[in-house]
Coordinates of C-alpha atoms and ligand atoms in Angstrom, one line a residue:
M1 CA 130.9 142.9 47.7
A2 CA 130.1 145.0 50.7
V3 CA 126.7 146.7 50.4
D4 CA 126.7 150.5 50.8
Y5 CA 124.0 151.6 53.2
R6 CA 124.7 155.3 53.2
Q7 CA 121.7 156.2 51.0
M8 CA 119.5 154.3 53.4
W9 CA 120.9 156.1 56.4
K10 CA 120.5 159.4 54.6
E11 CA 116.9 158.7 53.9
L12 CA 116.5 157.9 57.6
D13 CA 117.8 161.5 58.3
M14 CA 120.7 160.2 60.2
D15 CA 123.7 162.3 61.1
L16 CA 126.1 160.6 58.7
E17 CA 129.3 162.3 59.8
N18 CA 128.8 161.4 63.5
H19 CA 127.6 157.9 62.5
D20 CA 130.9 157.4 60.7
N21 CA 132.7 157.9 64.0
L22 CA 130.6 155.2 65.5
C23 CA 131.1 152.9 62.6
N24 CA 134.9 153.4 62.9
V25 CA 135.2 152.2 66.5
L26 CA 132.9 149.2 66.4
P27 CA 134.9 146.9 64.1
V28 CA 138.1 147.5 66.0
A29 CA 136.5 146.6 69.3
Y30 CA 134.8 143.6 67.7
T31 CA 138.1 142.3 66.3
D32 CA 139.8 142.6 69.6
I33 CA 137.1 141.2 71.7
Y34 CA 135.5 138.6 69.4
L35 CA 137.6 137.7 66.4
M36 CA 140.8 137.1 68.4
Q37 CA 139.1 134.3 70.4
K38 CA 140.5 130.8 69.6
N39 CA 138.4 127.8 68.6
R40 CA 135.1 129.6 68.3
P41 CA 132.1 127.6 67.1
K42 CA 131.8 127.8 63.3
A43 CA 128.1 128.8 63.6
M44 CA 129.2 132.1 65.2
E45 CA 129.9 133.3 61.7
F46 CA 126.3 134.2 61.4
W47 CA 126.6 136.6 64.3
D48 CA 129.9 138.0 63.0
T49 CA 128.1 138.9 59.8
V50 CA 125.2 140.5 61.6
V51 CA 127.6 142.6 63.7
G52 CA 129.7 143.4 60.6
A53 CA 126.7 145.3 59.2
I54 CA 124.7 145.9 62.3
H55 CA 123.3 149.2 61.1
G56 CA 122.7 147.8 57.6
I57 CA 121.3 144.3 57.2
R58 CA 118.5 144.2 59.7
P59 CA 117.5 147.9 59.3
A60 CA 117.2 147.3 55.5
E61 CA 115.0 144.3 56.2
L62 CA 112.8 146.4 58.5
I63 CA 112.4 149.1 55.9
E64 CA 111.5 146.6 53.3
A65 CA 108.8 145.2 55.6
Q66 CA 107.5 148.7 56.3
K67 CA 107.2 149.2 52.5
K68 CA 104.9 146.2 52.5
G69 CA 102.8 147.7 55.3
Q70 CA 104.2 146.1 58.4
K71 CA 104.9 148.3 61.5
V72 CA 108.0 148.3 63.6
F73 CA 107.7 148.5 67.4
G74 CA 110.8 149.5 69.4
T75 CA 111.0 148.1 73.0
F76 CA 113.2 148.6 76.0
C77 CA 112.3 145.8 78.4
V78 CA 111.6 142.1 78.6
Y79 CA 108.2 142.7 80.2
V80 CA 106.8 143.9 76.8
P81 CA 105.1 140.8 75.3
D82 CA 106.5 140.3 71.8
E83 CA 103.8 137.8 71.1
I84 CA 101.1 140.5 70.8
I85 CA 103.1 142.5 68.2
I86 CA 104.0 139.4 66.2
A87 CA 100.4 138.2 66.2
L88 CA 99.3 141.5 64.7
N89 CA 101.9 141.2 61.9
G90 CA 104.2 143.8 63.5
I91 CA 107.9 143.5 64.0
V92 CA 109.7 143.9 67.4
T93 CA 113.1 145.5 67.7
G94 CA 115.1 146.1 70.9
L95 CA 116.2 149.6 71.4
C96 CA 118.3 149.6 74.6
G97 CA 121.6 151.5 74.1
G98 CA 124.8 149.7 75.1
S99 CA 127.4 152.0 73.9
Q100 CA 129.4 154.8 75.6
F101 CA 129.3 156.6 72.2
W102 CA 125.7 157.7 72.9
V103 CA 126.0 158.6 76.6
P104 CA 127.2 162.3 76.1
D105 CA 124.1 163.0 73.8
G106 CA 121.9 161.5 76.5
E107 CA 123.5 163.7 79.1
K108 CA 122.5 166.8 77.2
V109 CA 118.9 166.2 78.3
L110 CA 119.2 163.8 81.3
P111 CA 121.0 164.1 84.6
K112 CA 124.5 162.7 84.6
S113 CA 123.5 160.7 87.6
M114 CA 121.3 158.4 85.5
C115 CA 122.3 154.9 84.4
P116 CA 124.2 154.6 81.2
L117 CA 121.6 152.3 79.6
V118 CA 119.0 155.1 79.8
K119 CA 121.4 157.8 78.8
A120 CA 122.7 155.8 75.8
S121 CA 119.2 155.0 74.6
V122 CA 118.1 158.6 74.7
G123 CA 121.4 159.7 73.2
A124 CA 121.0 157.1 70.3
R125 CA 117.7 158.7 69.4
L126 CA 118.7 162.4 69.8
S127 CA 122.0 162.1 68.1
R128 CA 120.4 160.5 65.0
T129 CA 123.1 157.8 64.8
C130 CA 121.1 154.6 65.3
P131 CA 118.9 153.4 62.4
F132 CA 116.7 151.3 64.7
F133 CA 115.7 154.4 66.6
R134 CA 114.9 156.1 63.3
I135 CA 112.9 153.2 61.8
A136 CA 110.6 152.3 64.6
D137 CA 107.0 153.5 64.0
M138 CA 106.3 153.4 67.7
Y139 CA 108.3 153.0 70.9
V140 CA 106.9 150.9 73.7
G141 CA 108.0 151.8 77.2
E142 CA 107.1 150.5 80.6
T143 CA 106.8 151.7 84.1
T144 CA 109.8 149.8 85.5
C145 CA 112.5 152.0 87.0
D146 CA 112.2 155.8 87.5
G147 CA 115.0 156.7 85.1
K148 CA 113.2 154.9 82.2
K149 CA 109.8 156.3 83.1
K150 CA 111.1 159.9 82.9
A151 CA 113.3 159.3 79.9
Y152 CA 110.2 158.0 78.0
E153 CA 108.5 161.3 78.6
I154 CA 111.4 163.0 76.7
L155 CA 111.5 160.4 73.9
G156 CA 107.7 160.7 73.7
K157 CA 108.1 164.3 72.6
D158 CA 110.0 163.0 69.6
V159 CA 108.3 159.8 68.5
P160 CA 104.9 158.1 69.1
M161 CA 105.3 156.3 72.5
Y162 CA 103.1 153.8 74.3
I163 CA 103.7 153.0 77.9
M164 CA 102.7 149.7 79.6
D165 CA 102.0 150.0 83.3
V166 CA 104.0 147.2 84.9
P167 CA 102.8 146.3 88.4
Q168 CA 105.3 146.7 91.2
M169 CA 104.3 143.6 93.1
K170 CA 103.4 140.0 92.2
R171 CA 100.2 139.3 94.1
P172 CA 97.4 137.4 92.2
E173 CA 95.6 140.7 91.6
D174 CA 98.8 142.1 90.0
I175 CA 98.8 139.2 87.5
V176 CA 95.2 140.0 86.6
K177 CA 96.1 143.7 86.3
W178 CA 99.0 142.8 83.9
A179 CA 96.7 140.6 81.8
K180 CA 94.4 143.6 81.5
E181 CA 97.4 145.8 80.6
I182 CA 98.4 143.3 77.9
S183 CA 94.9 143.4 76.4
L184 CA 95.0 147.2 76.3
F185 CA 98.4 147.0 74.6
A186 CA 96.8 144.6 72.0
N187 CA 94.2 147.2 71.3
K188 CA 96.9 149.8 70.7
V189 CA 98.9 147.5 68.4
E190 CA 95.6 146.7 66.5
E191 CA 95.1 150.4 66.0
V192 CA 98.7 151.0 64.8
T193 CA 98.9 148.0 62.5
G194 CA 95.3 148.1 61.3
N195 CA 95.0 144.4 61.9
K196 CA 92.6 142.5 64.1
L197 CA 93.9 140.1 66.8
T198 CA 92.5 136.6 66.8
I199 CA 93.3 133.7 69.1
E200 CA 94.6 131.7 66.1
K201 CA 97.1 134.5 65.3
L202 CA 98.1 134.9 69.0
N203 CA 98.6 131.1 69.4
E204 CA 100.9 131.1 66.4
A205 CA 102.9 134.0 67.8
I206 CA 103.1 132.3 71.2
K207 CA 104.6 129.2 69.5
I208 CA 107.1 131.3 67.5
V209 CA 108.4 133.1 70.6
N210 CA 108.4 129.8 72.6
D211 CA 110.4 128.2 69.8
K212 CA 112.9 131.0 70.1
R213 CA 113.1 130.6 73.9
R214 CA 113.7 126.8 73.5
A215 CA 116.4 127.4 70.9
I216 CA 118.3 129.8 73.1
K217 CA 117.8 127.5 76.1
R218 CA 119.6 124.7 74.2
V219 CA 122.7 127.0 73.8
Y220 CA 122.6 127.8 77.5
E221 CA 122.1 124.1 78.4
A222 CA 125.4 123.4 76.6
R223 CA 127.1 125.9 78.8
K224 CA 126.3 123.7 81.8
N225 CA 128.8 121.1 80.7
L226 CA 132.2 120.9 82.4
D227 CA 133.9 121.2 79.0
V228 CA 132.4 124.6 78.0
P229 CA 131.9 124.6 74.2
I230 CA 131.3 128.3 73.8
S231 CA 132.7 131.4 75.4
G232 CA 130.5 133.6 77.6
K233 CA 131.2 136.5 75.1
D234 CA 129.8 134.5 72.2
A235 CA 126.7 133.4 74.2
L236 CA 126.1 137.0 75.2
L237 CA 126.3 138.2 71.6
M238 CA 123.8 135.6 70.6
M239 CA 121.5 136.9 73.3
Q240 CA 121.9 140.5 72.4
I241 CA 121.1 139.9 68.8
A242 CA 118.0 138.0 69.7
F243 CA 116.4 141.3 70.7
F244 CA 116.8 142.6 67.1
D245 CA 116.5 139.6 64.8
D246 CA 113.5 138.0 63.2
P247 CA 112.3 135.5 65.8
I248 CA 112.0 132.5 63.4
R249 CA 115.5 133.1 61.9
C250 CA 116.8 133.6 65.5
A251 CA 115.5 130.2 66.6
E252 CA 116.9 128.6 63.5
M253 CA 120.4 130.1 64.0
C254 CA 120.4 129.3 67.7
N255 CA 119.4 125.7 67.1
K256 CA 122.2 125.4 64.5
L257 CA 124.6 126.8 67.1
A258 CA 123.2 124.4 69.7
D259 CA 123.7 121.4 67.3
E260 CA 127.4 122.3 67.0
L261 CA 127.8 122.8 70.7
E262 CA 126.2 119.4 71.5
E263 CA 128.6 117.8 69.0
R264 CA 131.5 119.6 70.7
I265 CA 130.4 118.3 74.1
K266 CA 130.4 114.7 72.7
N267 CA 134.0 115.3 71.5
G268 CA 135.1 116.9 74.7
V269 CA 135.9 120.2 73.1
S270 CA 136.2 123.2 75.4
V271 CA 137.1 126.8 74.6
F272 CA 138.7 127.2 78.0
E273 CA 141.7 125.7 79.7
K274 CA 141.0 122.7 82.0
G275 CA 140.1 123.9 85.4
A276 CA 139.1 127.4 84.3
K277 CA 136.9 128.9 87.1
R278 CA 133.2 129.1 86.1
I279 CA 131.5 132.5 86.7
L280 CA 127.8 133.3 86.8
I281 CA 127.1 137.0 86.1
T282 CA 123.9 138.5 87.6
G283 CA 122.6 142.0 87.6
T284 CA 121.6 144.8 85.2
P285 CA 121.3 144.0 81.4
M286 CA 124.1 144.2 78.9
A287 CA 122.8 145.8 75.8
I288 CA 124.9 145.5 72.6
P289 CA 127.8 146.4 72.3
N290 CA 128.4 146.2 76.1
W291 CA 130.8 143.3 76.2
K292 CA 133.1 144.9 78.8
L293 CA 132.7 142.6 81.8
H294 CA 132.6 139.3 79.9
H295 CA 135.8 140.4 78.1
I296 CA 137.6 141.2 81.3
V297 CA 136.6 137.9 83.0
E298 CA 137.5 135.8 80.1
S299 CA 140.7 137.6 79.4
L300 CA 141.7 136.5 82.9
G301 CA 141.2 132.9 82.0
A302 CA 137.8 132.3 83.7
A303 CA 134.7 131.2 81.9
V304 CA 131.4 133.0 82.0
V305 CA 128.9 130.2 82.0
C306 CA 125.6 131.9 82.6
E307 CA 124.0 135.4 82.9
E308 CA 121.1 135.8 85.3
M309 CA 119.9 139.0 83.7
C310 CA 117.5 140.3 81.0
T311 CA 120.2 139.7 78.4
G312 CA 120.3 136.1 79.7
T313 CA 118.1 133.6 81.5
R314 CA 115.3 136.1 82.1
Y315 CA 114.8 136.4 78.4
F316 CA 114.2 132.7 77.6
E317 CA 113.3 130.9 80.8
N318 CA 109.6 130.1 81.3
E319 CA 107.4 129.5 78.3
V320 CA 103.8 130.7 77.6
K321 CA 101.1 128.0 77.6
E322 CA 100.4 127.2 73.9
N323 CA 97.0 126.6 72.2
C324 CA 94.9 128.8 74.4
A325 CA 91.2 128.7 73.8
S326 CA 90.4 132.4 73.9
L327 CA 92.1 135.8 73.9
E328 CA 91.3 136.2 77.5
E329 CA 93.0 133.0 78.4
A330 CA 96.0 133.9 76.3
Y331 CA 96.3 137.3 78.0
L332 CA 96.3 135.7 81.4
E333 CA 98.8 133.0 80.3
L334 CA 101.1 135.8 78.9
A335 CA 100.7 137.7 82.1
K336 CA 101.6 134.7 84.2
R337 CA 104.8 134.0 82.2
Y338 CA 106.0 137.6 82.0
M339 CA 105.4 138.1 85.7
K340 CA 107.9 135.3 86.3
N341 CA 110.6 137.7 85.3
N342 CA 112.4 138.8 88.4
C343 CA 113.4 142.5 87.9
A344 CA 114.6 144.6 90.8
C345 CA 111.8 147.0 90.1
F346 CA 109.5 144.6 92.0
T347 CA 109.1 144.5 95.7
P348 CA 109.8 142.1 97.1
N349 CA 112.0 140.4 94.5
D350 CA 113.0 137.2 96.3
G351 CA 112.5 135.1 93.2
R352 CA 115.7 136.6 91.8
I353 CA 117.8 135.4 94.7
D354 CA 116.3 131.9 94.4
D355 CA 117.1 132.0 90.7
I356 CA 120.7 133.0 91.2
K357 CA 121.2 130.2 93.7
R358 CA 119.5 127.7 91.5
L359 CA 121.4 128.8 88.4
A360 CA 124.7 128.8 90.3
R361 CA 124.0 125.1 91.1
E362 CA 122.8 124.2 87.6
Y363 CA 125.7 125.8 85.8
K364 CA 128.2 124.6 88.4
A365 CA 129.5 128.1 89.0
D366 CA 132.5 128.6 91.2
G367 CA 131.6 132.2 91.9
V368 CA 129.0 134.9 91.1
I369 CA 129.7 138.4 90.0
D370 CA 126.8 140.8 90.7
V371 CA 127.2 143.7 88.3
N372 CA 125.4 147.0 88.6
L373 CA 125.3 149.7 86.0
K374 CA 126.3 152.9 87.8
F375 CA 123.3 154.9 89.1
C376 CA 120.9 151.9 88.9
T377 CA 119.5 152.3 92.4
I378 CA 117.2 149.3 92.3
Y379 CA 119.8 146.7 91.4
D380 CA 122.4 148.4 93.6
T381 CA 120.1 148.2 96.6
E382 CA 119.1 144.6 95.8
G383 CA 122.9 143.8 95.8
Y384 CA 122.7 143.8 99.6
F385 CA 120.4 140.8 99.5
V386 CA 122.3 139.1 96.7
E387 CA 125.6 139.2 98.5
K388 CA 124.1 138.3 101.9
E389 CA 122.0 135.4 100.7
L390 CA 124.8 134.0 98.5
K391 CA 127.2 134.2 101.4
A392 CA 124.7 132.3 103.5
A393 CA 124.4 129.7 100.8
G394 CA 128.2 129.3 100.7
I395 CA 128.5 130.8 97.2
K396 CA 131.3 133.3 96.6
C397 CA 130.1 136.6 95.3
L398 CA 131.8 139.8 94.1
G399 CA 129.7 142.9 93.7
I400 CA 130.9 145.5 91.2
E401 CA 129.6 148.7 89.8
T402 CA 130.6 150.0 86.4
D403 CA 129.4 151.9 83.3
Y404 CA 130.1 151.8 79.6
D405 CA 133.3 153.8 79.8
D406 CA 136.6 151.8 79.8
G407 CA 138.1 154.1 82.4
D408 CA 137.7 151.6 85.2
S409 CA 138.8 148.5 83.3
E410 CA 142.2 148.2 84.9
Q411 CA 140.7 148.6 88.4
L412 CA 138.0 146.0 87.5
K413 CA 140.7 143.6 86.2
T414 CA 142.6 143.8 89.5
R415 CA 139.5 143.1 91.6
I416 CA 138.2 140.3 89.4
E417 CA 141.6 138.7 89.2
A418 CA 141.8 138.6 93.0
F419 CA 138.3 137.2 93.1
I420 CA 139.1 134.4 90.6
E421 CA 142.3 133.6 92.5
M422 CA 140.3 133.3 95.7
L423 CA 137.8 130.8 94.2
Ligands
BJ8_501 S1 113.0 143.8 83.4 S2 116.3 145.1 84.2 S3 115.0 145.3 80.9 S4 113.6 147.3 83.6 S5 119.9 149.4 84.5 S6 117.3 151.2 82.9 S7 116.5 149.1 85.7 S8 118.3 152.2 86.1 S9 117.1 147.9 82.3 FE1 115.5 146.5 82.8 FE2 113.1 145.6 82.1 FE3 114.1 145.4 84.6 FE4 115.1 144.0 82.7 FE5 116.6 151.2 85.0 FE6 118.5 149.9 86.2 FE7 119.1 151.5 84.2 FE8 117.7 149.2 83.8

């Protein structure tokens, strides 16, 4: 029997009427985009259940944990080290908004010429229609792009907000600075949770997060195979939910999915027609429920085999050294790992171009789509190098700009179809 979460949402002071509007659109979109796919891995049933009650199951778990004294930290970026929060018995939940539904509420306080991810995140909070934004005891922001920095000032008027100062370059002194910033963050999380950080606890948390990375990596490894055992859409969904789920359960479910995919590979099972063109997508992150581009690409018969983005390889590649001897060593090791993320907010950011070329090779991509969320200046500008360098390497690339609205879907379809035909 379906559980009724209305009382929980009421207690979270959500706008129930408006939330109903959101709840009415999601299942229709999910059925069209996900459930109509043929030959999906059976293990995806877990993610179907999660999405089926996305504002119910996990929020209820978080509230239960809060009743037992745990604190929930909402984050917006893959530079924030989950390990610190987990080591202090806190819970991490992603907060990036991926739905057009929240954009108009964001636009009430933000310029229209801001990226939809920021507008949707602020809109989700201000419209009181996302339980995760209601539950989090503290939001953790970071100094990445200008839009986020300014939006955090607005959110910070509404909820307790802590900002991590991310360096803009990757010189050795920047890594040391980031290690210091991580130690300051640890102090803050200690204060909020009332717990004391020890190296034993931090080592345990490092292992938990590495295990999660390894499990997700197994799923991605399976996508390198010529018979692709999982659609890009399903892999993206697994990634998106990883930002919200309990890390141990996440690893368990991803490993289970990977087992099935490896079995499929042995049996030559593919979810795509033979000869389907293989596409690597790079660019700005795709927060749930932003499935737009994957859906368009795969509806045209091509296979998305990899995402070089924060909802993709940047989330799980590179592990943190385990079994550190002291907190200082662990902070430095965390800093080293997190600074291997290649976000366009860094200058220079050549590592990202190298990654795209490497991943295109590893995943045997026939072409790359560089996607930019409208008004994201940093990724838009970096697109110049992405296209130039890929061209020089003989890799076909299509640069596109889009947002959460479906208004440009037909136009995108035409461009992407022409690109796929040309591959
Ligand atoms: S590490 S990509 S998660 S900052 S799309 S809000 S950059 S204007 S999300 Fe990001 Fe961290 Fe970088 Fe990843 Fe700004 Fe661009 Fe919007 Fe963006």
